[in-house]
Amino acid sequence: MNWDATKSVNGTASHCNRARPFQMKASSFLSELKRRKVYKVEVAYAVASWLLIQAASIFLPTFDAPPCMMKAVVAILALGFVLSAILSWIFDITPQDKANGRHFAGRSD
């Protein structure tokens, strides 16, 4: 039996190459992320989060905060990463946009 091409129900040859559709979906998804500039928002968020984690690792022990506070800071920033990805996908928010509310009001000035 040849495993490269098998007969489907209607008798035509069907190739069992499932990697190609996944690769096409992944490339179209990545191109959509690039078009909506989601990656720029996520890179900016990752840099800002890294800076906040560094600051928290310095200041939390200074003020005798319990160790669970650092875990909470990291968890909140991780949840914010997902939230920022979703919001930047939906509203096409970029790091250059001003917080003037035009994305949320539904108006185009």
PDB file of N, CA and C in Angstrom:
ATOM      1  N   MET A   1       0.830  -1.173   0.000  1.00  0.00           N
ATOM      2  CA  MET A   1       0.000   0.000   0.000  1.00  0.00           C
ATOM      3  C   MET A   1       0.878   1.240   0.000  1.00  0.00           C
ATOM      4  N   ASN A   2       0.536   2.200  -0.796  1.00  0.00           N
ATOM      5  CA  ASN A   2       1.259   3.445  -0.879  1.00  0.00           C
ATOM      6  C   ASN A   2       0.657   4.422   0.128  1.00  0.00           C
ATOM      7  N   TRP A   3       1.467   4.905   1.062  1.00  0.00           N
ATOM      8  CA  TRP A   3       0.964   5.774   2.117  1.00  0.00           C
ATOM      9  C   TRP A   3       0.938   7.238   1.691  1.00  0.00           C
ATOM     10  N   ASP A   4       1.576   7.575   0.553  1.00  0.00           N
ATOM     11  CA  ASP A   4       1.600   8.966   0.115  1.00  0.00           C
ATOM     12  C   ASP A   4       0.249   9.422  -0.404  1.00  0.00           C
ATOM     13  N   ALA A   5      -0.395   8.586  -1.168  1.00  0.00           N
ATOM     14  CA  ALA A   5      -1.697   8.952  -1.730  1.00  0.00           C
ATOM     15  C   ALA A   5      -2.665   7.816  -1.459  1.00  0.00           C
ATOM     16  N   THR A   6      -3.782   8.125  -0.891  1.00  0.00           N
ATOM     17  CA  THR A   6      -4.792   7.118  -0.619  1.00  0.00           C
ATOM     18  C   THR A   6      -6.065   7.502  -1.352  1.00  0.00           C
ATOM     19  N   LYS A   7      -6.921   6.571  -1.537  1.00  0.00           N
ATOM     20  CA  LYS A   7      -8.187   6.829  -2.216  1.00  0.00           C
ATOM     21  C   LYS A   7      -9.197   7.342  -1.200  1.00  0.00           C
ATOM     22  N   SER A   8      -9.877   8.395  -1.569  1.00  0.00           N
ATOM     23  CA  SER A   8     -10.919   8.911  -0.693  1.00  0.00           C
ATOM     24  C   SER A   8     -12.219   8.187  -0.990  1.00  0.00           C
ATOM     25  N   VAL A   9     -13.290   8.640  -0.392  1.00  0.00           N
ATOM     26  CA  VAL A   9     -14.581   7.986  -0.529  1.00  0.00           C
ATOM     27  C   VAL A   9     -15.065   8.006  -1.981  1.00  0.00           C
ATOM     28  N   ASN A  10     -14.837   9.120  -2.694  1.00  0.00           N
ATOM     29  CA  ASN A  10     -15.332   9.205  -4.057  1.00  0.00           C
ATOM     30  C   ASN A  10     -14.350   8.662  -5.091  1.00  0.00           C
ATOM     31  N   GLY A  11     -13.245   8.092  -4.668  1.00  0.00           N
ATOM     32  CA  GLY A  11     -12.319   7.425  -5.578  1.00  0.00           C
ATOM     33  C   GLY A  11     -11.172   8.288  -6.062  1.00  0.00           C
ATOM     34  N   THR A  12     -11.149   9.568  -5.742  1.00  0.00           N
ATOM     35  CA  THR A  12     -10.043  10.424  -6.160  1.00  0.00           C
ATOM     36  C   THR A  12      -8.904  10.302  -5.165  1.00  0.00           C
ATOM     37  N   ALA A  13      -7.730  10.597  -5.651  1.00  0.00           N
ATOM     38  CA  ALA A  13      -6.560  10.503  -4.786  1.00  0.00           C
ATOM     39  C   ALA A  13      -6.553  11.670  -3.809  1.00  0.00           C
ATOM     40  N   SER A  14      -6.371  11.383  -2.555  1.00  0.00           N
ATOM     41  CA  SER A  14      -6.254  12.438  -1.543  1.00  0.00           C
ATOM     42  C   SER A  14      -4.922  12.266  -0.841  1.00  0.00           C
ATOM     43  N   HIS A  15      -4.157  13.315  -0.830  1.00  0.00           N
ATOM     44  CA  HIS A  15      -2.849  13.264  -0.191  1.00  0.00           C
ATOM     45  C   HIS A  15      -3.010  13.597   1.282  1.00  0.00           C
ATOM     46  N   CYS A  16      -2.314  12.876   2.097  1.00  0.00           N
ATOM     47  CA  CYS A  16      -2.418  13.052   3.546  1.00  0.00           C
ATOM     48  C   CYS A  16      -1.345  13.998   4.066  1.00  0.00           C
ATOM     49  N   ASN A  17      -1.137  15.065   3.358  1.00  0.00           N
ATOM     50  CA  ASN A  17      -0.158  16.056   3.784  1.00  0.00           C
ATOM     51  C   ASN A  17      -0.883  17.155   4.551  1.00  0.00           C
ATOM     52  N   ARG A  18      -0.926  17.029   5.853  1.00  0.00           N
ATOM     53  CA  ARG A  18      -1.655  17.986   6.686  1.00  0.00           C
ATOM     54  C   ARG A  18      -0.773  19.144   7.126  1.00  0.00           C
ATOM     55  N   ALA A  19       0.512  19.073   6.889  1.00  0.00           N
ATOM     56  CA  ALA A  19       1.396  20.152   7.314  1.00  0.00           C
ATOM     57  C   ALA A  19       1.198  21.392   6.454  1.00  0.00           C
ATOM     58  N   ARG A  20       0.900  21.215   5.195  1.00  0.00           N
ATOM     59  CA  ARG A  20       0.752  22.365   4.303  1.00  0.00           C
ATOM     60  C   ARG A  20      -0.423  23.252   4.689  1.00  0.00           C
ATOM     61  N   PRO A  21      -1.637  22.738   4.945  1.00  0.00           N
ATOM     62  CA  PRO A  21      -2.714  23.645   5.366  1.00  0.00           C
ATOM     63  C   PRO A  21      -2.399  24.359   6.672  1.00  0.00           C
ATOM     64  N   PHE A  22      -1.758  23.662   7.600  1.00  0.00           N
ATOM     65  CA  PHE A  22      -1.385  24.305   8.857  1.00  0.00           C
ATOM     66  C   PHE A  22      -0.377  25.412   8.602  1.00  0.00           C
ATOM     67  N   GLN A  23       0.585  25.152   7.719  1.00  0.00           N
ATOM     68  CA  GLN A  23       1.601  26.141   7.402  1.00  0.00           C
ATOM     69  C   GLN A  23       0.967  27.353   6.716  1.00  0.00           C
ATOM     70  N   MET A  24      -0.007  27.117   5.847  1.00  0.00           N
ATOM     71  CA  MET A  24      -0.688  28.215   5.178  1.00  0.00           C
ATOM     72  C   MET A  24      -1.509  29.029   6.170  1.00  0.00           C
ATOM     73  N   LYS A  25      -2.175  28.342   7.104  1.00  0.00           N
ATOM     74  CA  LYS A  25      -2.952  29.049   8.118  1.00  0.00           C
ATOM     75  C   LYS A  25      -2.040  29.860   9.029  1.00  0.00           C
ATOM     76  N   ALA A  26      -0.910  29.267   9.413  1.00  0.00           N
ATOM     77  CA  ALA A  26       0.021  29.962  10.294  1.00  0.00           C
ATOM     78  C   ALA A  26       0.615  31.185   9.602  1.00  0.00           C
ATOM     79  N   SER A  27       0.968  31.062   8.335  1.00  0.00           N
ATOM     80  CA  SER A  27       1.547  32.210   7.638  1.00  0.00           C
ATOM     81  C   SER A  27       0.510  33.303   7.418  1.00  0.00           C
ATOM     82  N   SER A  28      -0.743  32.930   7.140  1.00  0.00           N
ATOM     83  CA  SER A  28      -1.771  33.959   6.988  1.00  0.00           C
ATOM     84  C   SER A  28      -2.083  34.615   8.339  1.00  0.00           C
ATOM     85  N   PHE A  29      -2.028  33.841   9.426  1.00  0.00           N
ATOM     86  CA  PHE A  29      -2.236  34.403  10.762  1.00  0.00           C
ATOM     87  C   PHE A  29      -1.122  35.383  11.107  1.00  0.00           C
ATOM     88  N   LEU A  30       0.122  34.996  10.817  1.00  0.00           N
ATOM     89  CA  LEU A  30       1.248  35.882  11.111  1.00  0.00           C
ATOM     90  C   LEU A  30       1.212  37.136  10.247  1.00  0.00           C
ATOM     91  N   SER A  31       0.789  37.001   8.992  1.00  0.00           N
ATOM     92  CA  SER A  31       0.678  38.189   8.147  1.00  0.00           C
ATOM     93  C   SER A  31      -0.446  39.101   8.643  1.00  0.00           C
ATOM     94  N   GLU A  32      -1.519  38.530   9.181  1.00  0.00           N
ATOM     95  CA  GLU A  32      -2.592  39.343   9.751  1.00  0.00           C
ATOM     96  C   GLU A  32      -2.117  40.056  11.022  1.00  0.00           C
ATOM     97  N   LEU A  33      -1.307  39.375  11.841  1.00  0.00           N
ATOM     98  CA  LEU A  33      -0.717  40.029  13.017  1.00  0.00           C
ATOM     99  C   LEU A  33       0.162  41.200  12.594  1.00  0.00           C
ATOM    100  N   LYS A  34       0.921  41.003  11.524  1.00  0.00           N
ATOM    101  CA  LYS A  34       1.790  42.056  11.041  1.00  0.00           C
ATOM    102  C   LYS A  34       0.974  43.212  10.473  1.00  0.00           C
ATOM    103  N   ARG A  35      -0.093  42.904   9.744  1.00  0.00           N
ATOM    104  CA  ARG A  35      -0.921  43.945   9.159  1.00  0.00           C
ATOM    105  C   ARG A  35      -1.581  44.792  10.242  1.00  0.00           C
ATOM    106  N   ARG A  36      -2.038  44.165  11.295  1.00  0.00           N
ATOM    107  CA  ARG A  36      -2.709  44.882  12.382  1.00  0.00           C
ATOM    108  C   ARG A  36      -1.725  45.475  13.386  1.00  0.00           C
ATOM    109  N   LYS A  37      -0.435  45.244  13.180  1.00  0.00           N
ATOM    110  CA  LYS A  37       0.641  45.779  14.031  1.00  0.00           C
ATOM    111  C   LYS A  37       0.544  45.291  15.472  1.00  0.00           C
ATOM    112  N   VAL A  38       0.058  44.078  15.647  1.00  0.00           N
ATOM    113  CA  VAL A  38      -0.046  43.503  16.992  1.00  0.00           C
ATOM    114  C   VAL A  38       1.346  43.229  17.554  1.00  0.00           C
ATOM    115  N   TYR A  39       2.262  42.831  16.692  1.00  0.00           N
ATOM    116  CA  TYR A  39       3.591  42.497  17.185  1.00  0.00           C
ATOM    117  C   TYR A  39       4.295  43.731  17.760  1.00  0.00           C
ATOM    118  N   LYS A  40       4.037  44.911  17.211  1.00  0.00           N
ATOM    119  CA  LYS A  40       4.650  46.126  17.756  1.00  0.00           C
ATOM    120  C   LYS A  40       4.140  46.416  19.162  1.00  0.00           C
ATOM    121  N   VAL A  41       2.855  46.233  19.348  1.00  0.00           N
ATOM    122  CA  VAL A  41       2.267  46.454  20.670  1.00  0.00           C
ATOM    123  C   VAL A  41       2.836  45.454  21.669  1.00  0.00           C
ATOM    124  N   GLU A  42       2.969  44.213  21.252  1.00  0.00           N
ATOM    125  CA  GLU A  42       3.456  43.186  22.169  1.00  0.00           C
ATOM    126  C   GLU A  42       4.930  43.373  22.507  1.00  0.00           C
ATOM    127  N   VAL A  43       5.726  43.832  21.559  1.00  0.00           N
ATOM    128  CA  VAL A  43       7.132  44.100  21.855  1.00  0.00           C
ATOM    129  C   VAL A  43       7.236  45.274  22.830  1.00  0.00           C
ATOM    130  N   ALA A  44       6.448  46.319  22.604  1.00  0.00           N
ATOM    131  CA  ALA A  44       6.456  47.461  23.517  1.00  0.00           C
ATOM    132  C   ALA A  44       5.987  47.039  24.913  1.00  0.00           C
ATOM    133  N   TYR A  45       4.959  46.187  24.971  1.00  0.00           N
ATOM    134  CA  TYR A  45       4.456  45.727  26.266  1.00  0.00           C
ATOM    135  C   TYR A  45       5.502  44.859  26.962  1.00  0.00           C
ATOM    136  N   ALA A  46       6.187  44.006  26.214  1.00  0.00           N
ATOM    137  CA  ALA A  46       7.204  43.139  26.813  1.00  0.00           C
ATOM    138  C   ALA A  46       8.355  43.961  27.394  1.00  0.00           C
ATOM    139  N   VAL A  47       8.769  45.002  26.690  1.00  0.00           N
ATOM    140  CA  VAL A  47       9.850  45.857  27.199  1.00  0.00           C
ATOM    141  C   VAL A  47       9.394  46.597  28.451  1.00  0.00           C
ATOM    142  N   ALA A  48       8.191  47.154  28.417  1.00  0.00           N
ATOM    143  CA  ALA A  48       7.679  47.868  29.586  1.00  0.00           C
ATOM    144  C   ALA A  48       7.496  46.919  30.778  1.00  0.00           C
ATOM    145  N   SER A  49       7.022  45.700  30.503  1.00  0.00           N
ATOM    146  CA  SER A  49       6.845  44.712  31.579  1.00  0.00           C
ATOM    147  C   SER A  49       8.180  44.321  32.185  1.00  0.00           C
ATOM    148  N   TRP A  50       9.176  44.145  31.332  1.00  0.00           N
ATOM    149  CA  TRP A  50      10.495  43.783  31.829  1.00  0.00           C
ATOM    150  C   TRP A  50      11.028  44.884  32.754  1.00  0.00           C
ATOM    151  N   LEU A  51      10.836  46.136  32.347  1.00  0.00           N
ATOM    152  CA  LEU A  51      11.285  47.246  33.193  1.00  0.00           C
ATOM    153  C   LEU A  51      10.529  47.281  34.521  1.00  0.00           C
ATOM    154  N   LEU A  52       9.221  47.028  34.468  1.00  0.00           N
ATOM    155  CA  LEU A  52       8.439  47.009  35.709  1.00  0.00           C
ATOM    156  C   LEU A  52       8.854  45.857  36.626  1.00  0.00           C
ATOM    157  N   ILE A  53       9.167  44.709  36.051  1.00  0.00           N
ATOM    158  CA  ILE A  53       9.623  43.574  36.864  1.00  0.00           C
ATOM    159  C   ILE A  53      10.973  43.886  37.504  1.00  0.00           C
ATOM    160  N   GLN A  54      11.855  44.536  36.739  1.00  0.00           N
ATOM    161  CA  GLN A  54      13.154  44.913  37.304  1.00  0.00           C
ATOM    162  C   GLN A  54      12.978  45.918  38.443  1.00  0.00           C
ATOM    163  N   ALA A  55      12.104  46.895  38.255  1.00  0.00           N
ATOM    164  CA  ALA A  55      11.857  47.876  39.309  1.00  0.00           C
ATOM    165  C   ALA A  55      11.221  47.220  40.531  1.00  0.00           C
ATOM    166  N   ALA A  56      10.284  46.305  40.289  1.00  0.00           N
ATOM    167  CA  ALA A  56       9.636  45.620  41.410  1.00  0.00           C
ATOM    168  C   ALA A  56      10.627  44.756  42.170  1.00  0.00           C
ATOM    169  N   SER A  57      11.557  44.137  41.462  1.00  0.00           N
ATOM    170  CA  SER A  57      12.542  43.301  42.165  1.00  0.00           C
ATOM    171  C   SER A  57      13.490  44.137  43.027  1.00  0.00           C
ATOM    172  N   ILE A  58      13.600  45.413  42.722  1.00  0.00           N
ATOM    173  CA  ILE A  58      14.433  46.303  43.544  1.00  0.00           C
ATOM    174  C   ILE A  58      13.622  46.897  44.690  1.00  0.00           C
ATOM    175  N   PHE A  59      12.416  47.401  44.380  1.00  0.00           N
ATOM    176  CA  PHE A  59      11.659  48.163  45.368  1.00  0.00           C
ATOM    177  C   PHE A  59      10.842  47.310  46.326  1.00  0.00           C
ATOM    178  N   LEU A  60      10.355  46.165  45.909  1.00  0.00           N
ATOM    179  CA  LEU A  60       9.538  45.350  46.825  1.00  0.00           C
ATOM    180  C   LEU A  60      10.324  44.869  48.044  1.00  0.00           C
ATOM    181  N   PRO A  61      11.547  44.357  47.888  1.00  0.00           N
ATOM    182  CA  PRO A  61      12.294  43.984  49.102  1.00  0.00           C
ATOM    183  C   PRO A  61      12.658  45.199  49.968  1.00  0.00           C
ATOM    184  N   THR A  62      12.808  46.352  49.344  1.00  0.00           N
ATOM    185  CA  THR A  62      13.134  47.558  50.102  1.00  0.00           C
ATOM    186  C   THR A  62      12.026  47.918  51.079  1.00  0.00           C
ATOM    187  N   PHE A  63      10.799  47.723  50.654  1.00  0.00           N
ATOM    188  CA  PHE A  63       9.644  48.049  51.503  1.00  0.00           C
ATOM    189  C   PHE A  63       9.105  46.826  52.252  1.00  0.00           C
ATOM    190  N   ASP A  64       9.901  45.780  52.351  1.00  0.00           N
ATOM    191  CA  ASP A  64       9.562  44.551  53.083  1.00  0.00           C
ATOM    192  C   ASP A  64       8.233  43.952  52.643  1.00  0.00           C
ATOM    193  N   ALA A  65       7.996  43.942  51.347  1.00  0.00           N
ATOM    194  CA  ALA A  65       6.778  43.325  50.809  1.00  0.00           C
ATOM    195  C   ALA A  65       6.931  41.809  50.861  1.00  0.00           C
ATOM    196  N   PRO A  66       5.847  41.086  51.073  1.00  0.00           N
ATOM    197  CA  PRO A  66       5.937  39.628  51.103  1.00  0.00           C
ATOM    198  C   PRO A  66       6.333  39.096  49.718  1.00  0.00           C
ATOM    199  N   PRO A  67       6.947  37.920  49.686  1.00  0.00           N
ATOM    200  CA  PRO A  67       7.397  37.359  48.409  1.00  0.00           C
ATOM    201  C   PRO A  67       6.266  37.115  47.399  1.00  0.00           C
ATOM    202  N   CYS A  68       5.062  36.943  47.898  1.00  0.00           N
ATOM    203  CA  CYS A  68       3.953  36.696  46.974  1.00  0.00           C
ATOM    204  C   CYS A  68       3.628  37.930  46.132  1.00  0.00           C
ATOM    205  N   MET A  69       4.080  39.108  46.559  1.00  0.00           N
ATOM    206  CA  MET A  69       3.833  40.329  45.789  1.00  0.00           C
ATOM    207  C   MET A  69       4.552  40.304  44.450  1.00  0.00           C
ATOM    208  N   MET A  70       5.767  39.762  44.430  1.00  0.00           N
ATOM    209  CA  MET A  70       6.498  39.668  43.164  1.00  0.00           C
ATOM    210  C   MET A  70       5.791  38.709  42.216  1.00  0.00           C
ATOM    211  N   LYS A  71       5.281  37.616  42.758  1.00  0.00           N
ATOM    212  CA  LYS A  71       4.518  36.674  41.935  1.00  0.00           C
ATOM    213  C   LYS A  71       3.258  37.329  41.394  1.00  0.00           C
ATOM    214  N   ALA A  72       2.631  38.160  42.221  1.00  0.00           N
ATOM    215  CA  ALA A  72       1.420  38.850  41.776  1.00  0.00           C
ATOM    216  C   ALA A  72       1.731  39.852  40.670  1.00  0.00           C
ATOM    217  N   VAL A  73       2.846  40.557  40.787  1.00  0.00           N
ATOM    218  CA  VAL A  73       3.235  41.520  39.750  1.00  0.00           C
ATOM    219  C   VAL A  73       3.456  40.798  38.428  1.00  0.00           C
ATOM    220  N   VAL A  74       4.172  39.691  38.461  1.00  0.00           N
ATOM    221  CA  VAL A  74       4.444  38.933  37.236  1.00  0.00           C
ATOM    222  C   VAL A  74       3.153  38.367  36.660  1.00  0.00           C
ATOM    223  N   ALA A  75       2.268  37.854  37.505  1.00  0.00           N
ATOM    224  CA  ALA A  75       0.999  37.296  37.021  1.00  0.00           C
ATOM    225  C   ALA A  75       0.119  38.369  36.393  1.00  0.00           C
ATOM    226  N   ILE A  76       0.052  39.534  37.017  1.00  0.00           N
ATOM    227  CA  ILE A  76      -0.756  40.622  36.467  1.00  0.00           C
ATOM    228  C   ILE A  76      -0.188  41.099  35.137  1.00  0.00           C
ATOM    229  N   LEU A  77       1.124  41.203  35.050  1.00  0.00           N
ATOM    230  CA  LEU A  77       1.738  41.616  33.785  1.00  0.00           C
ATOM    231  C   LEU A  77       1.532  40.567  32.695  1.00  0.00           C
ATOM    232  N   ALA A  78       1.553  39.293  33.054  1.00  0.00           N
ATOM    233  CA  ALA A  78       1.312  38.243  32.064  1.00  0.00           C
ATOM    234  C   ALA A  78      -0.130  38.289  31.557  1.00  0.00           C
ATOM    235  N   LEU A  79      -1.078  38.508  32.463  1.00  0.00           N
ATOM    236  CA  LEU A  79      -2.471  38.653  32.030  1.00  0.00           C
ATOM    237  C   LEU A  79      -2.660  39.909  31.183  1.00  0.00           C
ATOM    238  N   GLY A  80      -1.955  40.956  31.526  1.00  0.00           N
ATOM    239  CA  GLY A  80      -2.011  42.180  30.735  1.00  0.00           C
ATOM    240  C   GLY A  80      -1.442  42.000  29.342  1.00  0.00           C
ATOM    241  N   PHE A  81      -0.463  41.114  29.203  1.00  0.00           N
ATOM    242  CA  PHE A  81       0.114  40.820  27.888  1.00  0.00           C
ATOM    243  C   PHE A  81      -0.949  40.232  26.967  1.00  0.00           C
ATOM    244  N   VAL A  82      -1.707  39.283  27.494  1.00  0.00           N
ATOM    245  CA  VAL A  82      -2.777  38.673  26.705  1.00  0.00           C
ATOM    246  C   VAL A  82      -3.863  39.701  26.397  1.00  0.00           C
ATOM    247  N   LEU A  83      -4.226  40.484  27.387  1.00  0.00           N
ATOM    248  CA  LEU A  83      -5.252  41.504  27.187  1.00  0.00           C
ATOM    249  C   LEU A  83      -4.820  42.551  26.158  1.00  0.00           C
ATOM    250  N   SER A  84      -3.568  42.961  26.200  1.00  0.00           N
ATOM    251  CA  SER A  84      -3.087  43.942  25.226  1.00  0.00           C
ATOM    252  C   SER A  84      -3.059  43.360  23.821  1.00  0.00           C
ATOM    253  N   ALA A  85      -2.768  42.057  23.698  1.00  0.00           N
ATOM    254  CA  ALA A  85      -2.805  41.423  22.376  1.00  0.00           C
ATOM    255  C   ALA A  85      -4.220  41.412  21.823  1.00  0.00           C
ATOM    256  N   ILE A  86      -5.172  41.090  22.668  1.00  0.00           N
ATOM    257  CA  ILE A  86      -6.573  41.049  22.226  1.00  0.00           C
ATOM    258  C   ILE A  86      -7.062  42.447  21.856  1.00  0.00           C
ATOM    259  N   LEU A  87      -6.772  43.432  22.687  1.00  0.00           N
ATOM    260  CA  LEU A  87      -7.226  44.793  22.405  1.00  0.00           C
ATOM    261  C   LEU A  87      -6.549  45.373  21.169  1.00  0.00           C
ATOM    262  N   SER A  88      -5.270  45.092  20.989  1.00  0.00           N
ATOM    263  CA  SER A  88      -4.598  45.610  19.801  1.00  0.00           C
ATOM    264  C   SER A  88      -5.086  44.912  18.550  1.00  0.00           C
ATOM    265  N   TRP A  89      -5.523  43.676  18.653  1.00  0.00           N
ATOM    266  CA  TRP A  89      -6.107  42.972  17.510  1.00  0.00           C
ATOM    267  C   TRP A  89      -7.474  43.577  17.156  1.00  0.00           C
ATOM    268  N   ILE A  90      -8.287  43.799  18.159  1.00  0.00           N
ATOM    269  CA  ILE A  90      -9.653  44.271  17.911  1.00  0.00           C
ATOM    270  C   ILE A  90      -9.669  45.724  17.458  1.00  0.00           C
ATOM    271  N   PHE A  91      -8.952  46.583  18.157  1.00  0.00           N
ATOM    272  CA  PHE A  91      -9.044  48.014  17.905  1.00  0.00           C
ATOM    273  C   PHE A  91      -7.912  48.565  17.048  1.00  0.00           C
ATOM    274  N   ASP A  92      -6.995  47.733  16.580  1.00  0.00           N
ATOM    275  CA  ASP A  92      -5.837  48.173  15.795  1.00  0.00           C
ATOM    276  C   ASP A  92      -5.065  49.273  16.519  1.00  0.00           C
ATOM    277  N   ILE A  93      -4.846  49.077  17.801  1.00  0.00           N
ATOM    278  CA  ILE A  93      -4.111  50.035  18.611  1.00  0.00           C
ATOM    279  C   ILE A  93      -2.624  49.810  18.377  1.00  0.00           C
ATOM    280  N   THR A  94      -1.889  50.888  18.135  1.00  0.00           N
ATOM    281  CA  THR A  94      -0.448  50.799  17.980  1.00  0.00           C
ATOM    282  C   THR A  94       0.210  51.610  19.080  1.00  0.00           C
ATOM    283  N   PRO A  95       1.501  51.388  19.331  1.00  0.00           N
ATOM    284  CA  PRO A  95       2.176  52.171  20.377  1.00  0.00           C
ATOM    285  C   PRO A  95       2.208  53.666  20.076  1.00  0.00           C
ATOM    286  N   GLN A  96       2.065  54.064  18.799  1.00  0.00           N
ATOM    287  CA  GLN A  96       2.118  55.474  18.439  1.00  0.00           C
ATOM    288  C   GLN A  96       0.782  56.180  18.663  1.00  0.00           C
ATOM    289  N   ASP A  97      -0.303  55.442  18.826  1.00  0.00           N
ATOM    290  CA  ASP A  97      -1.614  56.062  19.018  1.00  0.00           C
ATOM    291  C   ASP A  97      -1.662  56.815  20.333  1.00  0.00           C
ATOM    292  N   LYS A  98      -2.369  57.925  20.304  1.00  0.00           N
ATOM    293  CA  LYS A  98      -2.580  58.691  21.526  1.00  0.00           C
ATOM    294  C   LYS A  98      -3.818  58.160  22.226  1.00  0.00           C
ATOM    295  N   ALA A  99      -3.886  58.358  23.508  1.00  0.00           N
ATOM    296  CA  ALA A  99      -5.037  57.888  24.276  1.00  0.00           C
ATOM    297  C   ALA A  99      -6.143  58.933  24.209  1.00  0.00           C
ATOM    298  N   ASN A 100      -6.665  59.178  23.003  1.00  0.00           N
ATOM    299  CA  ASN A 100      -7.708  60.176  22.857  1.00  0.00           C
ATOM    300  C   ASN A 100      -9.097  59.562  22.790  1.00  0.00           C
ATOM    301  N   GLY A 101      -9.176  58.266  22.850  1.00  0.00           N
ATOM    302  CA  GLY A 101     -10.462  57.611  22.921  1.00  0.00           C
ATOM    303  C   GLY A 101     -11.155  57.412  21.592  1.00  0.00           C
ATOM    304  N   ARG A 102     -10.530  57.724  20.476  1.00  0.00           N
ATOM    305  CA  ARG A 102     -11.228  57.578  19.201  1.00  0.00           C
ATOM    306  C   ARG A 102     -11.448  56.119  18.837  1.00  0.00           C
ATOM    307  N   HIS A 103     -10.610  55.222  19.326  1.00  0.00           N
ATOM    308  CA  HIS A 103     -10.812  53.792  19.059  1.00  0.00           C
ATOM    309  C   HIS A 103     -12.017  53.257  19.826  1.00  0.00           C
ATOM    310  N   PHE A 104     -12.224  53.778  20.996  1.00  0.00           N
ATOM    311  CA  PHE A 104     -13.268  53.252  21.853  1.00  0.00           C
ATOM    312  C   PHE A 104     -14.619  53.925  21.600  1.00  0.00           C
ATOM    313  N   ALA A 105     -14.594  55.139  21.083  1.00  0.00           N
ATOM    314  CA  ALA A 105     -15.846  55.845  20.837  1.00  0.00           C
ATOM    315  C   ALA A 105     -16.504  55.395  19.543  1.00  0.00           C
ATOM    316  N   GLY A 106     -15.757  54.725  18.664  1.00  0.00           N
ATOM    317  CA  GLY A 106     -16.317  54.257  17.420  1.00  0.00           C
ATOM    318  C   GLY A 106     -16.398  55.341  16.360  1.00  0.00           C
ATOM    319  N   ARG A 107     -15.768  56.486  16.599  1.00  0.00           N
ATOM    320  CA  ARG A 107     -15.767  57.581  15.642  1.00  0.00           C
ATOM    321  C   ARG A 107     -14.466  57.580  14.870  1.00  0.00           C
ATOM    322  N   SER A 108     -14.522  58.025  13.627  1.00  0.00           N
ATOM    323  CA  SER A 108     -13.298  58.224  12.870  1.00  0.00           C
ATOM    324  C   SER A 108     -13.195  59.707  12.538  1.00  0.00           C
ATOM    325  N   ASP A 109     -12.231  60.365  13.168  1.00  0.00           N
ATOM    326  CA  ASP A 109     -12.084  61.821  12.997  1.00  0.00           C
ATOM    327  C   ASP A 109     -11.362  62.133  11.719  1.00  0.00           C
TER     328      ASP A 109
END
